[in-house]
mmCIF file with all atom_site columns, C-alpha atoms in Angstrom:
data_model
loop_
_atom_site.group_PDB
_atom_site.id
_atom_site.type_symbol
_atom_site.label_atom_id
_atom_site.label_alt_id
_atom_site.label_comp_id
_atom_site.label_asym_id
_atom_site.label_entity_id
_atom_site.label_seq_id
_atom_site.pdbx_PDB_ins_code
_atom_site.Cartn_x
_atom_site.Cartn_y
_atom_site.Cartn_z
_atom_site.occupancy
_atom_site.B_iso_or_equiv
_atom_site.pdbx_formal_charge
_atom_site.auth_seq_id
_atom_site.auth_comp_id
_atom_site.auth_asym_id
_atom_site.auth_atom_id
_atom_site.pdbx_PDB_model_num
ATOM 1   C CA . UNK C 1 1   ? 42.617 80.182  54.716 1.00 63.00 ? 10  UNK C CA 1
ATOM 2   C CA . UNK C 1 2   ? 41.884 83.207  51.796 1.00 77.00 ? 11  UNK C CA 1
ATOM 3   C CA . UNK C 1 3   ? 40.252 85.882  52.070 1.00 85.00 ? 12  UNK C CA 1
ATOM 4   C CA . UNK C 1 4   ? 36.639 85.797  50.600 1.00 93.00 ? 13  UNK C CA 1
ATOM 5   C CA . UNK C 1 5   ? 35.927 87.756  47.203 1.00 96.00 ? 14  UNK C CA 1
ATOM 6   C CA . UNK C 1 6   ? 33.150 89.865  49.060 1.00 97.00 ? 15  UNK C CA 1
ATOM 7   C CA . UNK C 1 7   ? 33.175 89.955  52.799 1.00 96.00 ? 16  UNK C CA 1
ATOM 8   C CA . UNK C 1 8   ? 29.860 87.561  54.031 1.00 94.00 ? 17  UNK C CA 1
ATOM 9   C CA . UNK C 1 9   ? 29.017 90.145  57.160 1.00 95.00 ? 18  UNK C CA 1
ATOM 10  C CA . UNK C 1 10  ? 30.218 93.819  55.682 1.00 95.00 ? 19  UNK C CA 1
ATOM 11  C CA . UNK C 1 11  ? 27.902 92.572  52.591 1.00 95.00 ? 20  UNK C CA 1
ATOM 12  C CA . UNK C 1 12  ? 24.943 91.145  54.859 1.00 94.00 ? 21  UNK C CA 1
ATOM 13  C CA . UNK C 1 13  ? 25.159 94.427  57.545 1.00 95.00 ? 22  UNK C CA 1
ATOM 14  C CA . UNK C 1 14  ? 25.072 96.875  53.622 1.00 94.00 ? 23  UNK C CA 1
ATOM 15  C CA . UNK C 1 15  ? 21.652 95.107  52.917 1.00 92.00 ? 24  UNK C CA 1
ATOM 16  C CA . UNK C 1 16  ? 20.185 95.135  56.316 1.00 93.00 ? 25  UNK C CA 1
ATOM 17  C CA . UNK C 1 17  ? 20.686 98.895  56.786 1.00 93.00 ? 26  UNK C CA 1
ATOM 18  C CA . UNK C 1 18  ? 19.776 99.576  52.975 1.00 90.00 ? 27  UNK C CA 1
ATOM 19  C CA . UNK C 1 19  ? 17.508 96.716  51.971 1.00 88.00 ? 28  UNK C CA 1
ATOM 20  C CA . UNK C 1 20  ? 18.037 94.475  49.484 1.00 87.00 ? 29  UNK C CA 1
ATOM 21  C CA . UNK C 1 21  ? 16.234 95.943  46.314 1.00 91.00 ? 30  UNK C CA 1
ATOM 22  C CA . UNK C 1 22  ? 18.596 99.274  46.955 1.00 92.00 ? 31  UNK C CA 1
ATOM 23  C CA . UNK C 1 23  ? 21.835 96.781  47.137 1.00 92.00 ? 32  UNK C CA 1
ATOM 24  C CA . UNK C 1 24  ? 20.546 95.365  43.683 1.00 92.00 ? 33  UNK C CA 1
ATOM 25  C CA . UNK C 1 25  ? 20.267 98.399  42.388 1.00 94.00 ? 34  UNK C CA 1
ATOM 26  C CA . UNK C 1 26  ? 23.806 99.788  43.570 1.00 93.00 ? 35  UNK C CA 1
ATOM 27  C CA . UNK C 1 27  ? 25.001 96.301  42.218 1.00 95.00 ? 36  UNK C CA 1
ATOM 28  C CA . UNK C 1 28  ? 23.678 97.195  39.224 1.00 95.00 ? 37  UNK C CA 1
ATOM 29  C CA . UNK C 1 29  ? 25.235 100.979 38.855 1.00 95.00 ? 38  UNK C CA 1
ATOM 30  C CA . UNK C 1 30  ? 28.606 99.640  39.738 1.00 96.00 ? 39  UNK C CA 1
ATOM 31  C CA . UNK C 1 31  ? 28.536 96.966  37.349 1.00 95.00 ? 40  UNK C CA 1
ATOM 32  C CA . UNK C 1 32  ? 27.887 99.305  35.243 1.00 96.00 ? 41  UNK C CA 1
ATOM 33  C CA . UNK C 1 33  ? 30.317 102.209 35.900 1.00 96.00 ? 42  UNK C CA 1
ATOM 34  C CA . UNK C 1 34  ? 33.137 100.125 36.831 1.00 97.00 ? 43  UNK C CA 1
ATOM 35  C CA . UNK C 1 35  ? 33.987 99.159  32.977 1.00 97.00 ? 44  UNK C CA 1
ATOM 36  C CA . UNK C 1 36  ? 34.226 102.751 31.961 1.00 97.00 ? 45  UNK C CA 1
ATOM 37  C CA . UNK C 1 37  ? 36.379 103.462 35.181 1.00 97.00 ? 46  UNK C CA 1
ATOM 38  C CA . UNK C 1 38  ? 39.010 100.621 33.975 1.00 96.00 ? 47  UNK C CA 1
ATOM 39  C CA . UNK C 1 39  ? 38.711 102.544 30.524 1.00 97.00 ? 48  UNK C CA 1
ATOM 40  C CA . UNK C 1 40  ? 39.598 105.631 32.203 1.00 96.00 ? 49  UNK C CA 1
ATOM 41  C CA . UNK C 1 41  ? 42.309 104.296 33.980 1.00 94.00 ? 50  UNK C CA 1
ATOM 42  C CA . UNK C 1 42  ? 44.080 102.777 31.517 1.00 94.00 ? 51  UNK C CA 1
ATOM 43  C CA . UNK C 1 43  ? 43.300 106.334 29.327 1.00 95.00 ? 52  UNK C CA 1
ATOM 44  C CA . UNK C 1 44  ? 44.819 108.459 31.837 1.00 93.00 ? 53  UNK C CA 1
ATOM 45  C CA . UNK C 1 45  ? 47.936 105.475 32.246 1.00 91.00 ? 54  UNK C CA 1
ATOM 46  C CA . UNK C 1 46  ? 48.297 105.869 28.700 1.00 91.00 ? 55  UNK C CA 1
ATOM 47  C CA . UNK C 1 47  ? 48.740 110.101 28.910 1.00 93.00 ? 56  UNK C CA 1
ATOM 48  C CA . UNK C 1 48  ? 50.544 109.633 31.783 1.00 91.00 ? 57  UNK C CA 1
ATOM 49  C CA . UNK C 1 49  ? 47.606 111.527 33.851 1.00 92.00 ? 58  UNK C CA 1
ATOM 50  C CA . UNK C 1 50  ? 48.950 110.453 37.542 1.00 91.00 ? 59  UNK C CA 1
ATOM 51  C CA . UNK C 1 51  ? 46.320 112.810 38.841 1.00 92.00 ? 60  UNK C CA 1
ATOM 52  C CA . UNK C 1 52  ? 43.000 110.960 36.961 1.00 93.00 ? 61  UNK C CA 1
ATOM 53  C CA . UNK C 1 53  ? 44.582 107.755 37.630 1.00 92.00 ? 62  UNK C CA 1
ATOM 54  C CA . UNK C 1 54  ? 44.515 107.829 41.271 1.00 92.00 ? 63  UNK C CA 1
ATOM 55  C CA . UNK C 1 55  ? 41.287 109.586 40.713 1.00 95.00 ? 64  UNK C CA 1
ATOM 56  C CA . UNK C 1 56  ? 39.801 106.257 39.580 1.00 95.00 ? 65  UNK C CA 1
ATOM 57  C CA . UNK C 1 57  ? 41.657 103.964 41.534 1.00 95.00 ? 66  UNK C CA 1
ATOM 58  C CA . UNK C 1 58  ? 39.977 105.696 44.666 1.00 96.00 ? 67  UNK C CA 1
ATOM 59  C CA . UNK C 1 59  ? 36.802 105.402 43.697 1.00 96.00 ? 68  UNK C CA 1
ATOM 60  C CA . UNK C 1 60  ? 37.039 101.755 42.392 1.00 97.00 ? 69  UNK C CA 1
ATOM 61  C CA . UNK C 1 61  ? 38.453 101.460 46.016 1.00 97.00 ? 70  UNK C CA 1
ATOM 62  C CA . UNK C 1 62  ? 35.652 103.375 47.613 1.00 96.00 ? 71  UNK C CA 1
ATOM 63  C CA . UNK C 1 63  ? 32.912 101.073 45.682 1.00 95.00 ? 72  UNK C CA 1
ATOM 64  C CA . UNK C 1 64  ? 34.928 97.943  46.606 1.00 95.00 ? 73  UNK C CA 1
ATOM 65  C CA . UNK C 1 65  ? 35.108 98.319  50.340 1.00 96.00 ? 74  UNK C CA 1
ATOM 66  C CA . UNK C 1 66  ? 31.187 99.091  50.240 1.00 94.00 ? 75  UNK C CA 1
ATOM 67  C CA . UNK C 1 67  ? 30.594 95.913  49.130 1.00 95.00 ? 76  UNK C CA 1
ATOM 68  C CA . UNK C 1 68  ? 32.711 94.272  51.393 1.00 96.00 ? 77  UNK C CA 1
ATOM 69  C CA . UNK C 1 69  ? 35.453 93.381  48.510 1.00 97.00 ? 78  UNK C CA 1
ATOM 70  C CA . UNK C 1 70  ? 38.135 94.116  50.280 1.00 97.00 ? 79  UNK C CA 1
ATOM 71  C CA . UNK C 1 71  ? 40.995 92.331  48.749 1.00 97.00 ? 80  UNK C CA 1
ATOM 72  C CA . UNK C 1 72  ? 40.063 94.345  45.265 1.00 97.00 ? 81  UNK C CA 1
ATOM 73  C CA . UNK C 1 73  ? 39.622 97.360  47.569 1.00 97.00 ? 82  UNK C CA 1
ATOM 74  C CA . UNK C 1 74  ? 42.662 96.559  48.654 1.00 97.00 ? 83  UNK C CA 1
ATOM 75  C CA . UNK C 1 75  ? 44.570 96.479  45.502 1.00 96.00 ? 84  UNK C CA 1
ATOM 76  C CA . UNK C 1 76  ? 43.055 99.422  44.169 1.00 96.00 ? 85  UNK C CA 1
ATOM 77  C CA . UNK C 1 77  ? 44.549 101.182 47.292 1.00 95.00 ? 86  UNK C CA 1
ATOM 78  C CA . UNK C 1 78  ? 47.823 100.287 46.444 1.00 93.00 ? 87  UNK C CA 1
ATOM 79  C CA . UNK C 1 79  ? 47.362 101.905 42.954 1.00 92.00 ? 88  UNK C CA 1
ATOM 80  C CA . UNK C 1 80  ? 45.958 104.825 44.375 1.00 91.00 ? 89  UNK C CA 1
ATOM 81  C CA . UNK C 1 81  ? 48.773 105.292 46.844 1.00 89.00 ? 90  UNK C CA 1
ATOM 82  C CA . UNK C 1 82  ? 51.572 104.598 44.596 1.00 87.00 ? 91  UNK C CA 1
ATOM 83  C CA . UNK C 1 83  ? 50.088 106.908 42.113 1.00 82.00 ? 92  UNK C CA 1
ATOM 84  C CA . UNK C 1 84  ? 51.857 106.391 38.872 1.00 81.00 ? 93  UNK C CA 1
ATOM 85  C CA . UNK C 1 85  ? 55.380 104.472 38.805 1.00 82.00 ? 94  UNK C CA 1
ATOM 86  C CA . UNK C 1 86  ? 58.175 105.284 36.028 1.00 82.00 ? 95  UNK C CA 1
ATOM 87  C CA . UNK C 1 87  ? 57.566 102.768 34.620 1.00 80.00 ? 96  UNK C CA 1
ATOM 88  C CA . UNK C 1 88  ? 54.583 102.411 32.824 1.00 78.00 ? 97  UNK C CA 1
ATOM 89  C CA . UNK C 1 89  ? 54.780 98.663  32.828 1.00 80.00 ? 98  UNK C CA 1
ATOM 90  C CA . UNK C 1 90  ? 54.200 98.354  36.225 1.00 83.00 ? 99  UNK C CA 1
ATOM 91  C CA . UNK C 1 91  ? 51.012 100.506 36.072 1.00 87.00 ? 100 UNK C CA 1
ATOM 92  C CA . UNK C 1 92  ? 49.713 98.214  33.387 1.00 90.00 ? 101 UNK C CA 1
ATOM 93  C CA . UNK C 1 93  ? 50.681 95.273  35.321 1.00 93.00 ? 102 UNK C CA 1
ATOM 94  C CA . UNK C 1 94  ? 48.724 96.009  38.654 1.00 93.00 ? 103 UNK C CA 1
ATOM 95  C CA . UNK C 1 95  ? 45.716 97.397  36.453 1.00 94.00 ? 104 UNK C CA 1
ATOM 96  C CA . UNK C 1 96  ? 45.804 94.054  34.873 1.00 96.00 ? 105 UNK C CA 1
ATOM 97  C CA . UNK C 1 97  ? 45.396 92.364  38.075 1.00 96.00 ? 106 UNK C CA 1
ATOM 98  C CA . UNK C 1 98  ? 43.264 94.722  39.220 1.00 96.00 ? 107 UNK C CA 1
ATOM 99  C CA . UNK C 1 99  ? 40.381 93.869  36.337 1.00 96.00 ? 108 UNK C CA 1
ATOM 100 C CA . UNK C 1 100 ? 41.041 90.291  36.593 1.00 97.00 ? 109 UNK C CA 1
ATOM 101 C CA . UNK C 1 101 ? 40.233 90.558  40.634 1.00 97.00 ? 110 UNK C CA 1
ATOM 102 C CA . UNK C 1 102 ? 36.993 92.855  39.276 1.00 97.00 ? 111 UNK C CA 1
ATOM 103 C CA . UNK C 1 103 ? 35.577 90.591  37.366 1.00 97.00 ? 112 UNK C CA 1
ATOM 104 C CA . UNK C 1 104 ? 35.839 88.016  40.220 1.00 97.00 ? 113 UNK C CA 1
ATOM 105 C CA . UNK C 1 105 ? 33.891 90.573  42.167 1.00 97.00 ? 114 UNK C CA 1
ATOM 106 C CA . UNK C 1 106 ? 31.409 91.248  39.467 1.00 97.00 ? 115 UNK C CA 1
ATOM 107 C CA . UNK C 1 107 ? 30.750 87.601  39.304 1.00 96.00 ? 116 UNK C CA 1
ATOM 108 C CA . UNK C 1 108 ? 30.113 87.421  43.217 1.00 96.00 ? 117 UNK C CA 1
ATOM 109 C CA . UNK C 1 109 ? 28.200 90.420  43.660 1.00 96.00 ? 118 UNK C CA 1
ATOM 110 C CA . UNK C 1 110 ? 26.423 88.922  40.315 1.00 94.00 ? 119 UNK C CA 1
ATOM 111 C CA . UNK C 1 111 ? 25.372 86.046  42.399 1.00 92.00 ? 120 UNK C CA 1
ATOM 112 C CA . UNK C 1 112 ? 24.689 87.676  45.759 1.00 90.00 ? 121 UNK C CA 1
ATOM 113 C CA . UNK C 1 113 ? 22.453 90.350  44.178 1.00 85.00 ? 122 UNK C CA 1
ATOM 114 C CA . UNK C 1 114 ? 20.104 87.437  42.571 1.00 76.00 ? 123 UNK C CA 1
ATOM 115 C CA . UNK C 1 115 ? 20.340 85.539  45.489 1.00 61.00 ? 124 UNK C CA 1
#
């Protein structure tokens, strides 16, 4: 069985601990801040700025894990730990895959926030 986009137990525990209204605000903030973070990662990749690239991946990983978006968090962790590849195409491919997973996470979080 495939791992869920958002782990329901983790999300429920977060909601119980912080309250649904606050979680809604956290989700809104994440959904607002993540797209510019992807832009920053792409800029870092183009500039071959490995430290900035890793920092963005770390932030995305941390945010994802807060909500229980563990597959997304694992992908961001891989990028963070790997740093930059000698071949920029490898990094771009990984970043594109992370961006696609983010779209799934964002859609799921929007549903959870409204539900």
